[in-house]
Coordinates of C-alpha atoms in Angstrom, one line a residue:
X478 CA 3.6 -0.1 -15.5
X479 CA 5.0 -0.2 -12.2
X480 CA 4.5 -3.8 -10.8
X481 CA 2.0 -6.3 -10.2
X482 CA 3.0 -6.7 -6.1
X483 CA 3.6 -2.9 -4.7
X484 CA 4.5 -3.5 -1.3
X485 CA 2.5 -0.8 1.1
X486 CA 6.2 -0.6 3.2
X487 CA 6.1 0.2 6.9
X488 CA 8.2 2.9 8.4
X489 CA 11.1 1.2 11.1
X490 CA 11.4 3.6 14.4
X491 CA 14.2 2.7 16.7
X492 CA 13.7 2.4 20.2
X493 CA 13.6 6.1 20.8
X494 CA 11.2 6.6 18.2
X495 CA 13.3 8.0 15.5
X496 CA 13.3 7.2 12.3
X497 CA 16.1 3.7 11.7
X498 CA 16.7 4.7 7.8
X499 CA 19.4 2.1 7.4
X500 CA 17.0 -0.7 8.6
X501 CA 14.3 0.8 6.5
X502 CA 17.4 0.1 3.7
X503 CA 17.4 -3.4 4.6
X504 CA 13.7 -3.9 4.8
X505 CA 13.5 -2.8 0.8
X506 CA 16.0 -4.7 -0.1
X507 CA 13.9 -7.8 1.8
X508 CA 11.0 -7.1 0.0
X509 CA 12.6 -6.7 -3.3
X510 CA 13.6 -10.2 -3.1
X511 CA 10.6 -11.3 -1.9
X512 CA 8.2 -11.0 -4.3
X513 CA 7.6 -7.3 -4.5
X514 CA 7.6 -5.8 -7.2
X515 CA 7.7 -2.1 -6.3
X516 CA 7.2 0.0 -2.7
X517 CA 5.1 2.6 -1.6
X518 CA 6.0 4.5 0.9
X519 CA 5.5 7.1 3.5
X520 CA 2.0 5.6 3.1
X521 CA -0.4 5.0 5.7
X522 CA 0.9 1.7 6.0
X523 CA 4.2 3.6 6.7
X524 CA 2.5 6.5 9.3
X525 CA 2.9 8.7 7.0
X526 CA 0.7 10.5 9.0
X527 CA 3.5 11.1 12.1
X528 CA 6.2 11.8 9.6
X529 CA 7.7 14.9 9.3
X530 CA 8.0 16.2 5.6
X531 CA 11.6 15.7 6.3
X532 CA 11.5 12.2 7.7
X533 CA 9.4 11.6 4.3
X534 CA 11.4 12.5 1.6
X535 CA 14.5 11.2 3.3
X536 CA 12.4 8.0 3.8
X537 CA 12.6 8.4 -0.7
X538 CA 15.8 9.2 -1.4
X539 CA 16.8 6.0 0.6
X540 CA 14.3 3.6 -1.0
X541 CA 15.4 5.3 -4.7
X542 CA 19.2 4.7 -3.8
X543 CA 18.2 1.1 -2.2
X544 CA 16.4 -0.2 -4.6
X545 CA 15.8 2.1 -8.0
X546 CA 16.6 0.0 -11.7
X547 CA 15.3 -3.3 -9.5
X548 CA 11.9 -2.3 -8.5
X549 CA 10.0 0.7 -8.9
X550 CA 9.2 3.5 -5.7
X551 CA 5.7 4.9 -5.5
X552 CA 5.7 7.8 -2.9
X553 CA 2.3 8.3 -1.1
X554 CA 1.8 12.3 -1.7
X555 CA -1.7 12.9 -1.2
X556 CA -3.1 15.1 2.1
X557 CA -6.1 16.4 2.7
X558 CA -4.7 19.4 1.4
X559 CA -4.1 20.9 -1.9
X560 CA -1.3 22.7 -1.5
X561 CA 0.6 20.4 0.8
X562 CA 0.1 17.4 -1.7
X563 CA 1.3 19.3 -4.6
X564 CA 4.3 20.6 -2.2
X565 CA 5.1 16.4 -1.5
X566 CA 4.8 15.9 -5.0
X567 CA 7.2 18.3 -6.6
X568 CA 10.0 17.1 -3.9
X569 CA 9.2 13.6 -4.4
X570 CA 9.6 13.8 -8.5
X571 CA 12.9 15.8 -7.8
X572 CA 14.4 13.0 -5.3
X573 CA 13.1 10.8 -8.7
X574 CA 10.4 8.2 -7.9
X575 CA 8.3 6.5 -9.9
X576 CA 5.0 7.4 -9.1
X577 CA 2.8 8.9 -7.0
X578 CA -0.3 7.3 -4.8
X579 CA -2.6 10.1 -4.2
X580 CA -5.4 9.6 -2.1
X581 CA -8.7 10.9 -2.0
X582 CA -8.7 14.1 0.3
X583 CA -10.0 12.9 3.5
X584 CA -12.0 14.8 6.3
X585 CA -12.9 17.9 4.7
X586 CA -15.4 15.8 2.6
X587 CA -15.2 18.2 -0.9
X588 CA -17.5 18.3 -3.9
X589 CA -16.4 16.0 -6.8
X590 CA -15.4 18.9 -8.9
X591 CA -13.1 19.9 -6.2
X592 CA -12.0 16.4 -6.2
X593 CA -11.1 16.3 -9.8
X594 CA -9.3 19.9 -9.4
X595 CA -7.3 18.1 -6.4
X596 CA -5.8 16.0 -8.8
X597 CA -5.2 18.1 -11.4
X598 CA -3.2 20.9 -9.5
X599 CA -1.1 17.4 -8.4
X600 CA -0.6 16.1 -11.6
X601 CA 0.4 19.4 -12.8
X602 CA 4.0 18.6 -10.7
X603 CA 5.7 16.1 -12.5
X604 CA 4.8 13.7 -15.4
X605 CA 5.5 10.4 -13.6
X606 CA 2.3 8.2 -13.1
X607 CA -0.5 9.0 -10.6
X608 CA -2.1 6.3 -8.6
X609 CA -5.5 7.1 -7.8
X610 CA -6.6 6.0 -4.2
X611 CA -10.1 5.2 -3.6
X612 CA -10.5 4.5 -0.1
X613 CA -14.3 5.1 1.4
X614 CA -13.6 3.2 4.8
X615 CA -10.9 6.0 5.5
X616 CA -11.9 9.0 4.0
X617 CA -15.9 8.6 4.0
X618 CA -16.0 9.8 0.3
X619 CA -16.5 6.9 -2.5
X620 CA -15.1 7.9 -5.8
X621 CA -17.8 6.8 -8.1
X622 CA -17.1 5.5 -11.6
X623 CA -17.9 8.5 -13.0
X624 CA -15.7 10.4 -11.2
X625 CA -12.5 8.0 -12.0
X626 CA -13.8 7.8 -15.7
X627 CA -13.1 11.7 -15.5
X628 CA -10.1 11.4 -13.1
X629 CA -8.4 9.2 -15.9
X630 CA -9.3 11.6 -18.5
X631 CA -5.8 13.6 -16.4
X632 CA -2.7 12.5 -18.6
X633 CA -0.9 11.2 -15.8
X634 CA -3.3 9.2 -13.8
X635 CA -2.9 6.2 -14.7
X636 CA -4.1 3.7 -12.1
X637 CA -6.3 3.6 -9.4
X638 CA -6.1 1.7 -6.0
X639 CA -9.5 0.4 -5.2
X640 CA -9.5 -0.3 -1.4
X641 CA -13.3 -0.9 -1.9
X642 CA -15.1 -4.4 -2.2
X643 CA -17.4 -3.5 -4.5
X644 CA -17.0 -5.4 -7.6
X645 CA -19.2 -4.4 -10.1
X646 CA -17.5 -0.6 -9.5
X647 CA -13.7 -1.9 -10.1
X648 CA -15.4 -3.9 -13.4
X649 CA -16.8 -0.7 -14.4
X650 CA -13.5 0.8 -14.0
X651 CA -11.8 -1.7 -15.9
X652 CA -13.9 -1.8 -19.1
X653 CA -14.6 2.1 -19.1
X654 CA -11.0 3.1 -18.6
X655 CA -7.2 2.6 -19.6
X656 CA -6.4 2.8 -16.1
X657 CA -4.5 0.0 -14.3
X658 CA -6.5 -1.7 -11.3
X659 CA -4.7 -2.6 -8.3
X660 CA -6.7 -4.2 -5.5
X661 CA -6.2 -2.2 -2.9
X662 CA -7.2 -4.7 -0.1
X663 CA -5.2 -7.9 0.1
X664 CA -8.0 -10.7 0.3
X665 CA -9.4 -8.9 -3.4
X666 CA -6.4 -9.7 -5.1
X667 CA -8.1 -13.0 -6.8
X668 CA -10.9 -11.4 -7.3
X669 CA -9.5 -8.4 -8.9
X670 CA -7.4 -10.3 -11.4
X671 CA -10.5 -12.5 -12.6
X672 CA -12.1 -9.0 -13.8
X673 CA -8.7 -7.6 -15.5
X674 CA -6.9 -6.3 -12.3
X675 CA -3.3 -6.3 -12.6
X676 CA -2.2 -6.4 -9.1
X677 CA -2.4 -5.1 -5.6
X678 CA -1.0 -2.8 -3.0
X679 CA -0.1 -5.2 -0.3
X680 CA 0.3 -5.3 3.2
X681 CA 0.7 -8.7 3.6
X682 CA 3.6 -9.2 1.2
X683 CA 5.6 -8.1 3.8
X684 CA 5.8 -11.8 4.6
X685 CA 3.9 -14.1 2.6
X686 CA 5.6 -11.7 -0.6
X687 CA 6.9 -15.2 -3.1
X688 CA 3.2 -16.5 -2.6
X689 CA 1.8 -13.5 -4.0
X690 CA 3.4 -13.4 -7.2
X691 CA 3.0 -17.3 -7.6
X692 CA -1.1 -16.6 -7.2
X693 CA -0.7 -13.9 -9.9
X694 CA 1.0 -16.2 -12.0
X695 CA -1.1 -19.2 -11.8
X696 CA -3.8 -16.8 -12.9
X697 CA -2.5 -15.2 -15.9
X698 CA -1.9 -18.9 -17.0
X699 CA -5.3 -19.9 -16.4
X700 CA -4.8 -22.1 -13.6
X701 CA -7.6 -20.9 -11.4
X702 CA -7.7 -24.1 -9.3
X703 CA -3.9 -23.3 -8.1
X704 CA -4.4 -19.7 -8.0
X705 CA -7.2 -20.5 -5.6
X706 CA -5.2 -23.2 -3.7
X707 CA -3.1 -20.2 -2.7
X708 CA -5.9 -18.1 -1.9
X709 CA -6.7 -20.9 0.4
X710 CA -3.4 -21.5 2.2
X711 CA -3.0 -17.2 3.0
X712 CA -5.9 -17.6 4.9
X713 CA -4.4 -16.6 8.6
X714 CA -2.4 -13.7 6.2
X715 CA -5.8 -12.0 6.3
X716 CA -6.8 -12.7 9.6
X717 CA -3.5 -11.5 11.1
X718 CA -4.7 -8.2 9.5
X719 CA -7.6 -8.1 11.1
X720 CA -6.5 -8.7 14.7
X721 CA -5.7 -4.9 14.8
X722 CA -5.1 -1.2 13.1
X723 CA -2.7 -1.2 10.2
X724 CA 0.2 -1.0 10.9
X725 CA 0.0 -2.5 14.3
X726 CA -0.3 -6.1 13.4
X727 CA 2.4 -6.3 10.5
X728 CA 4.7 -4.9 12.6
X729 CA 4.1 -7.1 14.9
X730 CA 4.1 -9.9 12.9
X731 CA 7.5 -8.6 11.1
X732 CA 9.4 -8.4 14.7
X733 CA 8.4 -11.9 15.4
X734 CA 9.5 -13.5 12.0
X735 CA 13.1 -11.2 12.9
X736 CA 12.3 -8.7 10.6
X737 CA 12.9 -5.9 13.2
X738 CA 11.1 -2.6 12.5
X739 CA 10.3 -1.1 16.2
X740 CA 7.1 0.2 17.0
X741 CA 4.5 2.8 16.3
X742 CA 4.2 6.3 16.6
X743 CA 1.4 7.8 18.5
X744 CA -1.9 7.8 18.3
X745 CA -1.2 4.4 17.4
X746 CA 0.0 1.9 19.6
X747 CA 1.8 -1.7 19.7
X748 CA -0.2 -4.8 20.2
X749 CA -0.5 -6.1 23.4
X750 CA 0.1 -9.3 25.0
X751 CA -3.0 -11.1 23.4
X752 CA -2.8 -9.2 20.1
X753 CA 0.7 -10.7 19.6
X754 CA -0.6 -14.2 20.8
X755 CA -3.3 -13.9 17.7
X756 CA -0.4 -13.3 15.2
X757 CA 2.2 -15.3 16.2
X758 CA -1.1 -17.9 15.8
X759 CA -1.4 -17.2 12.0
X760 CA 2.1 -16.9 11.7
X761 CA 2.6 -20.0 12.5
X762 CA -0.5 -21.6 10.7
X763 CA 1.3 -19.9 7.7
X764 CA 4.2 -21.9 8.3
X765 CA 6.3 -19.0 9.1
X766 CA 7.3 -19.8 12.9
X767 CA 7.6 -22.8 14.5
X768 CA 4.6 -23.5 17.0
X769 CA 5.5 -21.8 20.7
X770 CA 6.5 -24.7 23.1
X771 CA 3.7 -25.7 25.5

C-alpha cells in the first residue's frame, strides 16, 4: 500500500541550526532513487521531537512537492497527546500525504482503552492510511496482539510498525489481521518477510537503500540463500546503528559518504571523535568509503 522500503528520513539543520529545506529536497530526491520506496518524516528519526509544528508541516509540503506521484510521504503525527496528534494530522492530510505513522503515546503510560480511543479521535481526521507504531523500548507500553487486533478493527489503520523483536507477536499479527507488517527495526527485515512482513521502516536505507530492495526481492522469489547473503554483507549497516542514539550515527555516517545533513538539535548531540572513527569503520567495510590512509 505505500512501499515495501519507507525511508525513516532525517531532518538537515544548517550550521546555525535552522532547518536547510532545500537540502532536505535533495536528500528525498536521493533516497527516492535509492531504493526507497516511500519517506517518513518529521519522525523520530527526523527530531521530530525539536521541530516546531511549523518547521513540520513545512518539512511536508516540501517532501509532497519533491517527491509525490514517485514515492509515497508518510508524516509521523503521533504525540503523547491527543489533541496535538489529531491537530498534526488534520494539517498533514490538508498539505496531502499519504499516511500517517502514529505512535503509541509515550510517557503518560494510558490504559489500553485510552489507547484504542487515541487512535480513533486520530483516524477521525482524514481517510488516508494509519500506521500503527508499536515501540516498547521508547514508550515503555507494548501493544499486545489483542490490542492491534482491535486497533485494526479502525477503518483506516492499516498497518503497523513493529519496532519489537518478538516474533511470535508480529506472526500473530499477521495471521489475525489485514494489517500490513513493516519491521520496524532494520536487522528484522529478513525475518519479518519469512512470516508475511511486507517491508520495513528503515534507517539504514539512507545508505545501503538499492540492497534493501534487492534482499526483498530475492525473498519474494524464494531465493532465501541470496536474500541471506545480503543479510550477511549489511552486517556493519547494523552495527553503525548501534555505535550511538538515532539519529546521531546516520547523520554521521551520511556527512561522511557527502550526503550533507548538519547536525543535531539538542538534547541530542553529534558523535565525537571516536564515534565517527566507529562509522567511518562500517562504512568502509560496507564498501562505501575507501579505507582512511595510515
Amino acid at each position: 500500500m505505500l512501499g515495501e522500503v519507507l525511508t525513516a528520513v532525517v531532518t538537515p539543520f544548517d550550521g546555525d541550526g535552522s532547518v536547510d529545506y532545500e537540502r532536505f529536497r535533495e536528500l528525498a530526491s536521493y533516497l527516492l532513487d535509492h531504493g526507497s520506496d516511500g519517506l517518513v518524516v518529521v519522525g523520530t528519526t527526523g527530531e521530530s521531537p525539536t521541530l516546531s509544528d511549523e518547521e513540520r508541516l513545512e518539512l511536508l509540503r516540501v517532501a509532497v512537492d519533491t517527491i509525490g506521484g514517485r514515492g509515497t510521504v508518510v508524516a509521523g503525527t503521533g504525540t503523547y497527546s491527543t489533541a496535538h496528534s489529531v491537530h498534526l494530522t488534520r494539517e498533514a492530510h490538508d498539505v496531502g500525504v499519504d499516511g500517517f505513522l502514529v505512535v503509541t503515546p509515550y510517557y503518560n503510560k494510558p490504559p489500553v482503552r485510552g489507547i484504542v480511543e487515541h487512535f480513533k479521535a486520530v483516524a477521525a481526521e482524514s481517510d488516508k492510511p494509519i500506521v500503527v507504531y508499536n515501540i516498547p523500548g521508547r514508550v515503555v507500553l507494548n501493544l499486545a496482539p489483542e490490542t492491534i487486533v482491535e486497533l485494526a478493527e479502525i477503518p483506516t489503520v492499516r498497518a503497523v510498525k513493529q519496532a519489537n523483536d518478538d516474533l511470535a507477536q508480529a506472526k500473530r499479527i499477521v495471521a489475525e489481521t489485514d494489517l500490513d507488517v513493516y519491521a520496524g527495526d532494520d536487522n528484522l527485515l529478513l525475518r519479518f518477510l519469512e512470516l508475511g512482513g511486507v517491508g520495513v521502516v528503515s534507517v539504514h536505507a539512507h545508505i545501503v537503500g538499492p540492497q534493501l530492495k534487492e534482499m526483498i526481492r530475492a525473498c519474494r522469489d524464494g531465493d532465501t540463500a541470496g536474500a541471506q547473503r545480503i543479510e550477511e554483507e549489511l552486517a556493519p549497516s547494523y552495527e553503525l546503528l548501534q555505535v550511538q542514539t538515532n539519529p546521531i550515527a546516520i547523520k554521521a555516517a551520511l556527512n561522511l559518504i557527502g550526503q550533507d545533513v548538519g547536525g543535531v538539535r539538542l538534547p541530542l548531540v553529534e558523535a565525537d571523535e571516536r564515534e565517527v572513527a566507529r562509522v567511518r569503520d562500517c562504512l568502509e567495510r560496507l564498501g562505501l568509503l575507501s579505507p582512511a590512509a595510515v
